[in-house]
Amino acid sequence: MKPHAHSTEFSLHTLLACPACEAKPALVGGGIAGPWNCEYCGRTYRKAERGYHLVPDRLPEPLERHQALWEALQKNGSLCYELAPELNLFRKGSTEAEAFIDFMKLEGVVLDIGCGPQSWQPAYIDPAAQIEYVGLDPLAGSSLREFTFVHGLGECLPFVAAGFDNIVISSSLDHMMDFRRGLQEAARVLKSKGHIYIAMHEVDDEAENTQLLRRLADISLRTARQVVNGFRTMGLRRTYDYLRQATSLRIPKGAKDLFHVYFPTVEDVTHELFKNGVAVTKTGDCPGFLLLQGQKR
């Protein structure tokens, strides 16, 4: 199978479903270009210039109470990821990106949940992989994508069941309002015998104060690295503008930090995957991250 940029065989519209309906019914009509309709609720969806817009107009009831928190975190993320994607996303050729590439064996139709707002395909996806790549993110971004992009939520995936051969979740679970629901959705859209690949921040069972001190040290080190890397890759003016705005951000009430809702443990993730028919079959690590591979029954 050829990469999506060169393929005319793959048509994402055949996998689209209504994200607002709990049963996720398939959308009908419209062909490749849309619009597509939900026969259950009557909503209509269209393909926008920058990708498929499939964010539900109203969050499902269990998530609705987190609406204000979600919007505040999205605002923080939008500023940092879009002003300085070079400093906040996996960098091409980095140790982390290369480790995740080596860990994964991607094939067929691949869904990347939390691909980021940048225009280019994420650095942890091997550009030589013979796959049909679909990236999904709650941040719409401001540029046209070089890949098939869906503006949507991981907790309300706008796809029919069992539509994807592989699922990738790279440092995205801790951004979700409900990571359990996100994993449930990922398992739902994964084909039987398909694989899910997860890169997640390391979390252990240390006392909360110790964890907070470690987190503060991590943030301080990351900020120092951002200053150095910023000068190298973005120049003085862009780095100054970015840091000036980023340092004015505030942690929303109920969040762990500026960008994250909750840091699940490996045990949390493994347990939730197992509940949804996915068994962890391989683990790995790279600086700052744990890597998991799961296979659906």
PDB file of C-alpha atoms in Angstrom, residues 106-115 131-137 163-170 186 189-190 195-197:
ATOM      1  CA  LEU A 106       2.807   0.187  11.311  1.00  0.00           C
ATOM      2  CA  GLU A 107       0.792  -1.139   8.397  1.00  0.00           C
ATOM      3  CA  GLY A 108      -2.511  -0.582   6.627  1.00  0.00           C
ATOM      4  CA  VAL A 109      -4.753   2.273   7.766  1.00  0.00           C
ATOM      5  CA  VAL A 110      -3.279   4.095  10.779  1.00  0.00           C
ATOM      6  CA  LEU A 111      -5.072   6.537  13.100  1.00  0.00           C
ATOM      7  CA  ASP A 112      -2.877   8.890  15.144  1.00  0.00           C
ATOM      8  CA  ILE A 113      -4.894  10.256  18.091  1.00  0.00           C
ATOM      9  CA  GLY A 114      -3.357  13.591  19.076  1.00  0.00           C
ATOM     10  CA  CYS A 115      -1.204  14.305  16.023  1.00  0.00           C
ATOM     11  CA  ILE A 131       0.607   3.161   5.318  1.00  0.00           C
ATOM     12  CA  GLU A 132      -2.532   5.247   4.948  1.00  0.00           C
ATOM     13  CA  TYR A 133      -2.029   7.835   7.706  1.00  0.00           C
ATOM     14  CA  VAL A 134      -4.885   9.740   9.380  1.00  0.00           C
ATOM     15  CA  GLY A 135      -4.092  12.326  12.060  1.00  0.00           C
ATOM     16  CA  LEU A 136      -6.710  13.522  14.567  1.00  0.00           C
ATOM     17  CA  ASP A 137      -6.365  16.408  16.999  1.00  0.00           C
ATOM     18  CA  GLY A 163     -11.950   0.690  10.822  1.00  0.00           C
ATOM     19  CA  PHE A 164      -8.200   0.948  11.547  1.00  0.00           C
ATOM     20  CA  ASP A 165      -5.318  -1.529  11.440  1.00  0.00           C
ATOM     21  CA  ASN A 166      -3.174   0.441  13.891  1.00  0.00           C
ATOM     22  CA  ILE A 167      -3.760   3.180  16.469  1.00  0.00           C
ATOM     23  CA  VAL A 168      -1.003   5.550  17.626  1.00  0.00           C
ATOM     24  CA  ILE A 169      -1.306   7.621  20.825  1.00  0.00           C
ATOM     25  CA  SER A 170       1.872   9.621  21.353  1.00  0.00           C
ATOM     26  CA  ALA A 186      -9.407   3.660  20.515  1.00  0.00           C
ATOM     27  CA  VAL A 189     -12.213   1.682  16.152  1.00  0.00           C
ATOM     28  CA  LEU A 190      -9.309  -0.812  16.091  1.00  0.00           C
ATOM     29  CA  HIS A 195      -2.185  -3.073  17.281  1.00  0.00           C
ATOM     30  CA  ILE A 196      -2.253   0.059  19.405  1.00  0.00           C
ATOM     31  CA  TYR A 197       1.005   1.896  20.152  1.00  0.00           C
TER      32      TYR A 197
END
